[in-house]
Coordinates of C-alpha atoms and ligand atoms in Angstrom, one line a residue:
M1 CA -9.7 -36.6 -29.3
G2 CA -9.2 -32.8 -28.2
C3 CA -6.6 -31.2 -26.5
V4 CA -4.9 -31.4 -22.8
V5 CA -5.2 -27.7 -21.0
S6 CA -1.8 -26.2 -20.1
K7 CA -1.7 -25.3 -16.8
R8 CA 1.6 -22.6 -16.8
Q9 CA 1.8 -20.5 -14.7
A10 CA 2.8 -16.2 -14.7
P11 CA 6.3 -15.2 -15.2
A12 CA 8.1 -13.7 -11.9
V13 CA 9.2 -9.9 -12.4
A14 CA 11.0 -8.0 -10.2
A15 CA 10.0 -6.2 -6.8
E16 CA 9.3 -1.9 -6.6
K17 CA 8.2 0.2 -3.3
E18 CA 4.8 0.6 -2.7
R19 CA 2.5 3.7 -2.5
P20 CA -0.5 4.1 0.0
P21 CA -4.3 4.1 -1.5
P22 CA -4.6 7.9 -2.3
P23 CA -8.0 8.7 0.8
H24 CA -10.4 8.5 -1.8
D25 CA -10.3 5.4 -2.7
R26 CA -10.3 4.2 1.1
P27 CA -13.9 2.9 1.8
R28 CA -16.1 4.4 4.7
I29 CA -16.1 1.1 6.7
P30 CA -14.3 2.4 10.7
S31 CA -10.8 0.4 10.9
A32 CA -11.3 -2.2 13.5
P33 CA -8.7 -3.4 16.2
P34 CA -7.0 -6.8 14.6
S35 CA -9.6 -9.3 16.4
D36 CA -6.6 -11.6 17.3
A37 CA -2.7 -12.3 16.7
S38 CA -3.9 -13.7 13.3
G39 CA -5.0 -10.3 12.5
W40 CA -8.5 -9.9 11.2
P41 CA -10.4 -7.5 11.6
A42 CA -13.5 -8.6 14.8
W43 CA -15.6 -7.6 12.1
L44 CA -14.9 -10.4 10.1
V45 CA -14.3 -12.5 12.3
A46 CA -17.6 -12.5 14.0
V47 CA -19.8 -12.4 11.1
A48 CA -17.5 -15.1 8.2
G49 CA -15.2 -17.1 10.6
D50 CA -15.2 -19.7 7.5
A51 CA -14.9 -17.8 5.1
I52 CA -11.0 -16.9 7.0
R53 CA -10.7 -20.3 9.3
G54 CA -6.9 -21.4 8.4
W55 CA -5.8 -18.4 6.7
T56 CA -3.6 -15.9 7.3
P57 CA -4.2 -12.1 6.1
R58 CA -1.8 -10.6 4.0
R59 CA -0.7 -6.1 4.5
A60 CA -2.3 -4.3 1.9
D61 CA 1.7 -2.3 1.7
C62 CA 2.9 -5.8 0.8
F63 CA 1.4 -4.8 -2.8
Q64 CA 2.2 -1.9 -5.1
K65 CA -0.4 -0.9 -7.4
L66 CA 0.6 -0.6 -11.1
A67 CA -2.8 0.1 -12.6
K68 CA -6.8 -0.1 -11.9
I69 CA -7.4 -3.4 -14.7
G70 CA -11.1 -3.4 -14.0
S71 CA -14.1 -1.8 -12.5
G72 CA -17.2 -4.0 -11.0
T73 CA -20.4 -3.3 -9.0
Y74 CA -19.1 -4.9 -6.3
S75 CA -15.0 -4.0 -6.8
N76 CA -12.1 -1.8 -8.5
V77 CA -9.2 -4.1 -9.6
Y78 CA -5.8 -3.6 -9.1
K79 CA -3.1 -4.5 -11.5
A80 CA -0.1 -5.1 -8.2
R81 CA 3.2 -6.1 -7.9
D82 CA 4.1 -8.4 -4.7
V83 CA 6.8 -6.7 -3.1
E84 CA 8.2 -9.7 -1.3
T85 CA 8.4 -12.2 -4.1
G86 CA 8.0 -9.3 -6.8
R87 CA 4.8 -11.8 -8.7
V88 CA 2.1 -9.9 -10.7
V89 CA -1.4 -10.0 -9.1
A90 CA -4.7 -9.4 -9.3
L91 CA -5.9 -7.4 -6.4
K92 CA -10.1 -6.8 -5.8
K93 CA -10.2 -4.3 -2.9
V94 CA -14.5 -6.1 -2.8
R95 CA -17.0 -3.0 -1.7
F96 CA -19.7 -3.8 1.7
D97 CA -20.5 -2.6 4.4
A98 CA -18.4 -3.7 7.5
V99 CA -21.3 -2.7 9.9
E100 CA -23.5 -4.6 7.5
P101 CA -23.3 -7.9 9.0
E102 CA -25.5 -9.4 5.6
S103 CA -23.2 -7.4 3.5
V104 CA -20.3 -8.4 5.4
R105 CA -21.8 -12.1 4.6
F106 CA -22.6 -11.3 1.0
M107 CA -19.1 -10.5 0.2
A108 CA -17.6 -13.8 2.5
R109 CA -19.8 -15.3 0.2
E110 CA -17.5 -15.4 -2.7
I111 CA -13.7 -16.2 -1.0
T112 CA -15.7 -19.3 0.5
V113 CA -16.3 -20.7 -3.1
L114 CA -13.9 -19.4 -4.5
R115 CA -12.0 -21.7 -1.4
R116 CA -13.8 -24.7 -2.8
L117 CA -12.7 -24.8 -5.6
D118 CA -9.0 -26.1 -7.3
H119 CA -9.0 -26.2 -11.1
P120 CA -6.5 -25.0 -13.7
N121 CA -9.7 -23.8 -15.6
V122 CA -10.8 -21.0 -12.7
I123 CA -9.7 -18.5 -11.2
R124 CA -7.7 -18.6 -7.7
L125 CA -7.8 -17.3 -5.4
E126 CA -4.2 -16.4 -3.7
G127 CA -5.2 -14.9 -0.3
L128 CA -6.2 -12.0 1.4
A129 CA -4.9 -8.8 1.9
I130 CA -6.1 -6.1 4.7
S131 CA -5.3 -2.1 4.2
R132 CA -4.4 -1.5 8.2
V133 CA -5.0 2.6 7.9
S134 CA -8.6 1.6 5.8
S135 CA -9.6 -1.1 7.2
A136 CA -10.0 -2.6 3.1
L137 CA -9.9 -5.8 2.0
Y138 CA -8.8 -7.1 -1.0
L139 CA -8.8 -10.5 -2.7
V140 CA -5.2 -11.3 -4.6
F141 CA -5.5 -13.6 -7.2
E142 CA -2.9 -14.2 -9.7
Y143 CA -3.2 -11.5 -12.9
M144 CA -4.6 -12.4 -15.9
E145 CA -3.8 -10.4 -19.9
H146 CA -7.3 -10.4 -21.8
D147 CA -10.4 -11.5 -20.7
L148 CA -12.9 -13.2 -23.4
A149 CA -15.1 -10.4 -24.6
G150 CA -11.5 -7.8 -24.2
L151 CA -10.3 -9.9 -27.6
A152 CA -13.7 -10.4 -28.5
A153 CA -13.9 -7.2 -29.2
A154 CA -11.0 -6.6 -30.2
P155 CA -10.1 -5.2 -33.8
G156 CA -9.2 -7.7 -36.3
V157 CA -9.7 -10.8 -34.0
H158 CA -11.9 -13.3 -35.2
F159 CA -11.9 -16.6 -33.9
T160 CA -11.4 -20.1 -35.8
E161 CA -13.1 -22.6 -35.6
P162 CA -10.3 -24.6 -33.5
Q163 CA -9.7 -21.7 -31.6
V164 CA -12.7 -22.0 -30.6
K165 CA -12.9 -25.4 -29.7
C166 CA -9.5 -24.8 -27.4
Y167 CA -11.8 -21.6 -25.2
M168 CA -15.1 -23.7 -25.5
K169 CA -13.2 -27.0 -23.9
Q170 CA -11.6 -24.7 -21.3
L171 CA -14.7 -23.2 -20.4
L172 CA -16.7 -26.7 -19.8
S173 CA -14.1 -27.8 -17.8
G174 CA -13.4 -24.9 -15.8
L175 CA -17.5 -25.3 -15.3
E176 CA -17.7 -28.9 -14.7
H177 CA -15.6 -28.6 -11.6
C178 CA -17.7 -26.0 -9.8
H179 CA -20.7 -27.7 -10.6
S180 CA -19.2 -31.1 -9.0
R181 CA -17.4 -29.0 -6.3
G182 CA -21.7 -27.7 -5.3
V183 CA -20.6 -24.5 -7.3
L184 CA -22.7 -22.0 -9.6
H185 CA -22.1 -19.6 -10.9
R186 CA -23.8 -17.5 -11.6
D187 CA -22.6 -15.0 -14.0
I188 CA -20.0 -16.9 -17.2
K189 CA -20.1 -14.1 -19.4
G190 CA -17.0 -12.9 -21.5
S191 CA -15.7 -10.1 -19.2
N192 CA -15.1 -12.9 -16.7
L193 CA -13.6 -15.3 -18.5
L194 CA -9.8 -14.4 -17.9
L195 CA -6.8 -15.3 -20.1
D196 CA -3.2 -14.9 -20.1
N197 CA -0.5 -15.1 -22.6
E198 CA -0.4 -18.8 -22.3
G199 CA -4.3 -18.9 -23.8
T200 CA -5.3 -20.2 -20.8
L201 CA -8.8 -19.5 -19.9
K202 CA -9.8 -19.5 -16.6
I203 CA -13.3 -18.6 -14.6
A204 CA -13.7 -15.8 -12.3
D205 CA -15.6 -13.5 -10.5
F206 CA -18.2 -15.2 -8.4
G207 CA -19.4 -12.9 -6.6
L208 CA -23.0 -14.2 -7.2
A209 CA -22.2 -17.9 -7.6
S210 CA -23.9 -20.0 -5.1
T211 CA -23.4 -23.6 -3.3
F212 CA -25.9 -26.0 -4.3
D213 CA -26.5 -29.7 -3.7
P214 CA -28.3 -31.4 -6.3
E215 CA -30.2 -33.4 -3.4
R216 CA -31.2 -31.0 -1.5
R217 CA -33.0 -28.7 -3.6
V218 CA -33.5 -24.5 -1.9
P219 CA -34.8 -22.0 -3.2
M220 CA -32.3 -19.3 -4.7
T221 CA -32.7 -15.6 -5.5
S222 CA -33.5 -15.3 -9.9
R223 CA -31.8 -12.2 -9.8
V224 CA -29.1 -13.5 -11.2
V225 CA -27.0 -13.8 -14.1
T226 CA -25.6 -10.5 -16.7
L227 CA -29.6 -10.1 -18.8
W228 CA -27.9 -11.3 -22.8
Y229 CA -26.2 -14.1 -21.3
R230 CA -29.6 -15.3 -19.0
A231 CA -31.3 -18.3 -19.5
P232 CA -35.3 -17.7 -19.9
E233 CA -35.6 -19.9 -16.4
L234 CA -34.2 -17.5 -14.2
L235 CA -36.3 -14.1 -16.9
L236 CA -39.5 -15.9 -16.1
G237 CA -38.8 -15.9 -11.8
A238 CA -37.6 -19.5 -11.3
T239 CA -36.1 -19.7 -8.0
Y240 CA -35.3 -23.8 -8.3
Y241 CA -32.7 -23.8 -10.4
G242 CA -29.4 -25.6 -11.1
V243 CA -26.5 -26.0 -13.5
G244 CA -28.4 -25.5 -16.4
V245 CA -28.3 -22.1 -15.7
D246 CA -24.7 -21.6 -16.5
L247 CA -25.1 -24.1 -19.4
W248 CA -27.3 -22.4 -20.8
S249 CA -24.7 -19.2 -20.4
A250 CA -22.2 -21.4 -22.1
G251 CA -24.3 -21.7 -25.1
C252 CA -24.7 -17.9 -25.7
I253 CA -21.5 -17.6 -25.8
L254 CA -20.1 -20.6 -28.2
A255 CA -22.8 -19.2 -30.7
E256 CA -21.3 -15.6 -29.8
L257 CA -17.3 -17.3 -30.2
L258 CA -18.9 -18.3 -34.2
L259 CA -21.3 -15.2 -34.9
G260 CA -18.3 -12.6 -33.9
K261 CA -21.1 -11.2 -32.1
P262 CA -23.6 -11.3 -28.9
I263 CA -26.6 -13.8 -30.6
L264 CA -29.9 -12.3 -27.4
P265 CA -28.5 -8.5 -26.7
G266 CA -31.9 -7.6 -25.7
R267 CA -32.1 -4.4 -23.8
T268 CA -34.9 -5.4 -21.0
E269 CA -36.1 -8.8 -19.7
V270 CA -39.1 -9.0 -21.3
E271 CA -37.5 -8.0 -24.9
Q272 CA -34.6 -10.3 -23.6
L273 CA -37.3 -13.3 -23.4
H274 CA -38.8 -12.3 -26.7
K275 CA -35.2 -12.4 -28.8
I276 CA -34.5 -15.9 -26.4
F277 CA -38.3 -17.2 -28.1
K278 CA -38.0 -15.8 -31.8
L279 CA -34.5 -18.0 -31.6
C280 CA -35.8 -20.7 -29.6
G281 CA -39.4 -21.4 -30.3
S282 CA -42.3 -20.5 -27.6
P283 CA -42.2 -23.1 -25.1
S284 CA -44.4 -25.9 -25.2
E285 CA -48.6 -25.9 -22.7
K286 CA -46.8 -28.6 -20.9
Y287 CA -43.8 -26.1 -19.9
W288 CA -45.7 -23.3 -19.1
K289 CA -48.6 -25.7 -16.9
K290 CA -45.6 -28.4 -15.5
S291 CA -43.0 -24.8 -14.9
K292 CA -45.1 -22.7 -12.8
L293 CA -43.1 -19.6 -12.6
P294 CA -43.9 -16.2 -11.0
H295 CA -43.7 -14.4 -14.2
A296 CA -45.0 -16.5 -16.6
T297 CA -48.7 -15.6 -16.6
I298 CA -46.9 -12.0 -17.1
V299 CA -44.7 -12.5 -20.2
K300 CA -46.8 -15.6 -22.0
P301 CA -46.1 -14.7 -25.7
K302 CA -49.7 -14.6 -27.3
Q303 CA -48.1 -15.4 -31.0
N304 CA -46.3 -19.0 -31.4
Y305 CA -42.1 -19.1 -32.9
K306 CA -40.5 -21.8 -34.2
R307 CA -37.3 -22.6 -33.0
C308 CA -34.6 -21.7 -35.7
I309 CA -31.1 -22.4 -34.7
G310 CA -30.1 -24.4 -37.5
E311 CA -31.2 -22.0 -40.1
T312 CA -29.9 -18.3 -38.4
F313 CA -26.7 -20.1 -37.8
K314 CA -26.4 -22.1 -40.7
D315 CA -22.9 -20.4 -41.4
F316 CA -21.8 -22.4 -38.3
P317 CA -19.6 -26.2 -38.0
P318 CA -22.0 -28.1 -38.7
S319 CA -20.7 -30.1 -35.7
S320 CA -21.8 -27.4 -33.3
L321 CA -25.5 -27.3 -34.1
S322 CA -26.6 -30.0 -31.7
L323 CA -24.3 -28.9 -29.1
I324 CA -25.6 -24.9 -29.0
D325 CA -29.1 -26.4 -30.6
S326 CA -29.2 -28.4 -26.6
L327 CA -27.2 -26.2 -24.2
L328 CA -29.7 -23.8 -25.9
S329 CA -32.9 -25.5 -24.6
I330 CA -36.1 -24.0 -23.2
E331 CA -35.9 -27.2 -20.7
P332 CA -33.6 -26.7 -18.2
A333 CA -33.3 -30.6 -18.3
D334 CA -32.4 -31.0 -21.4
R335 CA -29.2 -29.2 -21.3
G336 CA -27.9 -31.8 -20.2
T337 CA -24.2 -31.1 -18.1
A338 CA -20.9 -29.7 -18.6
T339 CA -19.4 -33.5 -19.3
A340 CA -22.1 -34.4 -21.0
A341 CA -21.0 -31.0 -23.5
L342 CA -17.3 -31.9 -22.7
N343 CA -17.7 -35.0 -24.8
S344 CA -20.4 -33.9 -27.7
E345 CA -19.2 -35.0 -31.4
F346 CA -18.5 -30.9 -31.8
F347 CA -14.9 -31.9 -29.8
A348 CA -14.2 -34.6 -31.3
T349 CA -15.1 -33.6 -34.7
E350 CA -12.1 -32.6 -37.2
P351 CA -11.2 -29.7 -37.2
C352 CA -10.0 -30.5 -33.1
A353 CA -9.2 -27.8 -30.4
C354 CA -5.5 -26.2 -30.5
E355 CA -4.1 -26.5 -28.0
P356 CA -3.8 -22.6 -25.1
S357 CA 0.3 -22.3 -26.2
S358 CA -0.4 -22.6 -29.8
L359 CA -3.5 -19.0 -29.7
P360 CA -2.4 -16.1 -31.1
Q361 CA -0.5 -14.0 -28.8
Y362 CA -2.9 -10.8 -28.2
P363 CA -1.7 -7.2 -26.8
P364 CA -3.7 -6.5 -23.1
S365 CA -7.3 -6.6 -24.0
K366 CA -10.0 -6.3 -21.4
E367 CA -13.0 -5.7 -21.7
M368 CA -12.3 -2.4 -20.4
D369 CA -9.9 -1.2 -22.7
A370 CA -12.3 -2.1 -24.8
K371 CA -14.6 0.7 -23.2
L372 CA -12.2 3.0 -23.8
R373 CA -11.7 2.6 -27.3
D374 CA -15.0 3.1 -28.1
E375 CA -15.3 6.1 -25.9
K376 CA -11.8 7.4 -27.6
A377 CA -13.5 7.4 -30.7
R378 CA -16.5 9.0 -29.5
R379 CA -15.0 12.1 -29.0
P380 CA -14.7 14.2 -30.9
S381 CA -10.8 15.1 -31.8
A382 CA -10.1 18.9 -32.1
A383 CA -10.4 19.0 -35.7
G384 CA -13.8 17.9 -35.4
R385 CA -15.0 20.4 -33.5
K386 CA -14.6 22.3 -35.6
G387 CA -16.8 20.5 -37.7
N388 CA -15.9 18.1 -38.5
A389 CA -17.6 15.3 -36.3
E390 CA -18.8 13.6 -39.1
A391 CA -15.1 12.4 -39.8
T392 CA -14.4 11.4 -36.9
M393 CA -17.3 9.7 -35.1
P394 CA -16.7 6.0 -35.2
R395 CA -19.6 4.6 -37.4
A396 CA -22.5 2.8 -35.0
H397 CA -21.2 -0.2 -36.4
N398 CA -18.1 -0.6 -35.5
R399 CA -19.2 -0.1 -32.1
R400 CA -20.1 -3.2 -30.3
R401 CA -22.9 -3.1 -28.6
R402 CA -20.8 -4.6 -24.2
A403 CA -23.4 -6.3 -21.4
V404 CA -24.7 -4.4 -18.9
P405 CA -24.4 -6.3 -15.8
A406 CA -27.7 -6.8 -14.6
P407 CA -26.5 -5.9 -11.0
E408 CA -25.2 -2.7 -12.5
A409 CA -28.1 -2.2 -14.8
N410 CA -30.4 -2.2 -10.9
A411 CA -28.0 -0.8 -9.4
E412 CA -29.0 2.3 -11.8
L413 CA -32.8 2.0 -10.8
Q414 CA -32.0 1.7 -7.5
V415 CA -29.7 5.0 -7.2
N416 CA -33.5 6.8 -8.7
L417 CA -35.6 5.0 -6.9
E418 CA -34.2 6.4 -4.3
R419 CA -34.2 9.8 -6.0
M420 CA -37.7 9.3 -6.2
R421 CA -38.8 8.9 -3.3
L422 CA -37.6 11.5 -2.4
M423 CA -39.4 13.4 -4.3
T424 CA -42.5 11.7 -3.9
R425 CA -41.9 11.4 -0.2
I426 CA -42.9 7.3 -0.5
N427 CA -41.2 5.4 1.9
V428 CA -40.9 2.0 0.9
T429 CA -37.2 1.6 1.5
T430 CA -36.8 -2.0 3.8
K431 CA -34.1 -4.1 4.7
S432 CA -34.5 -6.3 2.2
E433 CA -33.7 -3.7 -0.8
K434 CA -30.9 -2.1 1.3
F435 CA -29.0 -6.1 1.4
P436 CA -28.8 -8.0 -0.9
P437 CA -27.4 -5.5 -3.3
P438 CA -28.9 -3.9 -5.8
H439 CA -28.5 -7.1 -8.2
Q440 CA -31.4 -8.8 -6.1
D441 CA -33.7 -5.8 -6.8
G442 CA -37.6 -7.1 -8.4
A443 CA -37.8 -4.7 -10.5
V444 CA -38.9 -5.9 -14.5
G445 CA -37.9 -3.5 -17.9
I446 CA -35.8 -1.7 -17.3
P447 CA -33.8 -0.6 -21.0
L448 CA -30.1 -1.0 -20.2
N449 CA -28.7 0.7 -23.5
D450 CA -25.1 1.4 -24.7
S451 CA -26.3 6.0 -23.0
Y452 CA -25.7 4.3 -19.6
K453 CA -23.3 6.7 -18.6
G454 CA -24.1 5.8 -14.5
P455 CA -26.3 6.8 -11.5
S456 CA -25.3 10.5 -11.4
S457 CA -27.2 11.0 -15.2
F458 CA -30.7 10.6 -13.4
T459 CA -32.2 13.7 -15.7
A460 CA -30.9 11.4 -18.7
F461 CA -31.9 8.8 -18.1
D462 CA -35.3 9.4 -16.6
A463 CA -35.7 10.6 -20.4
S464 CA -34.9 7.5 -22.5
F465 CA -36.7 5.5 -19.9
A466 CA -39.7 7.2 -19.7
S467 CA -40.1 6.6 -23.6
S468 CA -38.1 3.7 -23.7
I469 CA -39.4 1.6 -21.3
F470 CA -43.6 2.2 -22.5
E471 CA -42.1 2.0 -26.4
S472 CA -40.7 -1.7 -24.8
M473 CA -44.0 -2.0 -23.8
E474 CA -46.7 -1.7 -25.9
D475 CA -44.6 -3.7 -28.5
S476 CA -45.0 -5.9 -25.8
R477 CA -48.5 -5.4 -23.6
N478 CA -48.2 -8.6 -21.4
T479 CA -45.5 -6.5 -19.6
L480 CA -48.5 -4.4 -17.8
N481 CA -50.4 -8.0 -17.1
G482 CA -51.3 -7.8 -13.8
L483 CA -50.2 -3.7 -13.1
P484 CA -53.4 -1.3 -11.9
D485 CA -55.1 0.1 -14.6
A486 CA -54.7 3.6 -12.8
I487 CA -50.1 3.3 -12.4
V488 CA -50.3 2.2 -16.2
N489 CA -52.1 4.4 -16.9
A490 CA -50.6 7.7 -14.5
G491 CA -46.8 6.3 -15.9
K492 CA -48.0 6.4 -19.9
S493 CA -49.7 10.2 -19.5
A494 CA -46.8 10.8 -17.4
A495 CA -44.2 9.6 -19.6
R496 CA -45.9 11.8 -22.6
R497 CA -45.5 15.2 -20.2
T498 CA -41.8 17.0 -20.6
S499 CA -42.4 19.8 -17.8
K500 CA -41.6 19.3 -14.0
E501 CA -45.4 18.5 -12.9
G502 CA -44.8 15.6 -15.6
T503 CA -41.3 14.7 -13.9
Q504 CA -43.2 14.1 -10.8
K505 CA -46.0 12.0 -12.3
L506 CA -43.4 10.2 -14.1
A507 CA -42.0 8.9 -10.5
T508 CA -45.0 9.2 -8.7
S509 CA -46.4 6.4 -11.3
L510 CA -43.1 4.3 -11.0
A511 CA -43.0 4.5 -7.7
L512 CA -46.1 3.3 -7.1
R513 CA -45.1 -0.1 -10.0
R514 CA -41.4 -0.1 -7.4
L515 CA -44.5 -0.9 -4.5
V516 CA -46.6 -3.4 -6.5
E517 CA -42.7 -4.9 -8.1
L518 CA -41.2 -5.8 -4.4
N519 CA -44.8 -7.6 -3.2
R520 CA -44.3 -9.6 -5.7
S521 CA -40.6 -10.2 -5.3
S522 CA -41.2 -10.5 -1.3
K523 CA -41.0 -14.1 -2.3
V524 CA -37.8 -14.1 -3.3
H525 CA -36.0 -11.2 -0.7
R526 CA -37.9 -13.5 1.8
T527 CA -35.6 -16.4 0.2
R528 CA -32.1 -15.0 -0.4
G529 CA -31.6 -14.8 4.1
K530 CA -32.9 -18.8 3.9
E531 CA -30.3 -19.3 0.6
L532 CA -27.4 -17.8 2.8
E533 CA -28.2 -19.4 5.3
V534 CA -28.2 -23.0 3.8
F535 CA -24.8 -21.4 2.0
G536 CA -23.4 -21.6 5.0
S537 CA -24.6 -25.2 6.4
V538 CA -23.4 -27.0 3.1
K539 CA -19.9 -27.8 3.2
Ligands
ATP1 N1 -6.8 -12.0 -11.8 C1 -7.1 -11.3 -12.1 N2 -6.3 -10.6 -13.4 C2 -6.0 -9.6 -14.8 N3 -8.0 -9.1 -14.1 C3 -8.9 -9.4 -13.6 C4 -8.5 -10.4 -12.5 N4 -10.1 -10.6 -12.3 C5 -11.1 -9.5 -12.8 N5 -10.1 -8.9 -13.3 C6 -10.4 -7.9 -13.9 O1 -11.1 -7.3 -13.6 C7 -12.8 -6.5 -14.0 C8 -14.1 -6.6 -12.8 O2 -13.3 -7.6 -12.2 P1 -14.8 -8.7 -11.5 O3 -15.3 -9.1 -12.6 O4 -14.6 -10.1 -10.5 O5 -15.3 -7.8 -10.5 P2 -16.3 -7.4 -10.5 O6 -16.7 -6.5 -9.0 O7 -17.6 -8.4 -9.8 O8 -17.1 -6.5 -11.5 P3 -18.6 -6.9 -12.4 O9 -19.9 -6.3 -11.7 O10 -18.4 -6.1 -14.0 O11 -19.1 -8.3 -12.1 C9 -13.3 -8.2 -14.4 O12 -13.5 -7.5 -16.0 C10 -11.1 -7.7 -15.4 O13 -11.5 -7.8 -16.4

């Protein structure tokens, strides 16, 4: 039953001339002479020779940048034209530090993973380009017009059941391929599911992906996956996990497409777990005993919740409920596999999935477009500023909250911690904190909210952090179990103060709390090197 996924290519277009990138776009990495005739820089060959083996770099000036289309934690993405062929491509300029081998290795992991994959529902890495001027490295991808998050948030877009089936079928087919090639994506979410104008969905952004071997399990970091799509075992600190983490995210996406909004929009890791338990039921005593997960004693709810997926989603097509039910199993093994999901009743029941090519043609819609639309709507117009502000402000329900990637949220924490370190003169910097990047950071309970304006808004963030973290801690007192009372009390009283002294005390208490967290997560930091080592050896 169902449809065959279309494999059509994006059309080629005429060539234009290239402009050099502006100076502020250049990374601070030193330019290095090419190592050999192939043109790869020495720092890349030395550390990540495997990732580039057999490939020749393109020159960055073979591409004309047309527009910036995305900006992530580790990259800026541009729509560009290949001057030689005239094809429009996406150029992902990756951020890394060429003098830090671990940073280069982390960046190269995305390339190695992508080169393992070859499927119509997985983004294809077409090549790599190097700028001789700035030593920047670009990943060259086929260009995709939309992403699922942006499309779902576009005004007036509502997906029918055959459309949802069409998208889900493609997502699960892509995941089936990744898993069969030993790749865990570890960041499945709407903005990483790209769509072209032919209706083809491709899984993108393998920046957090990892290889795995089900026969030889090795510990991996639990600091992966954007919060709203993060499986409970990761929230509980699991370091041994498998395909279940991607299937959980796929279950969240399926329910989100049918509901029209995210189903588990938690603001902190504790709140996220709470939302999961309220929907999926509290884990059994057997689960807690068996799992021995690191954070289990800290976040185990006192109250017992009954599973209520059927009641919550009573308006969903009945055949979707058993698939959602299995994908959102607390026990990872009960989520099955992508293949089992593709064979589920949902896809065999009428109405069947539509053909990708029959999907409506949408105007370009990316999560970034939705973000810009929201920002524009939020800015009062000149008339509004003159006194009619209310008329120009979007109503809260018109604004769709977006998933903030966990790495971004933790990057915010990282920057603030750096400042706190300066203020408090407590030096807790370790190499493992610097690399792997901020998303590996081990803190719990960081508020993610719409008001986040980036790392520069220290004061505003400080205030919201102070109030919301302790409010949420009051809500779920379990967060504080395990932290010394002195730290908790210092943090609470500091949060109540608005004076300079109060801010410093808050900083001190948070830095101390951070020390406790670092101690707790040092195991994860240590396993990180192992993960990379194993990654290198799995072929
Ligand atoms: N091949 C592509 N075609 C069109 N747009 C793309 C393509 N690849 C990425 N983008 C856009 O750029 C954005 C950022 O890309 P990507 O997710 O790979 O980077 P990232 O730095 O890992 O981001 P994040 O931190 O949000 O996970 C995407 O959400 C998407 O909108």
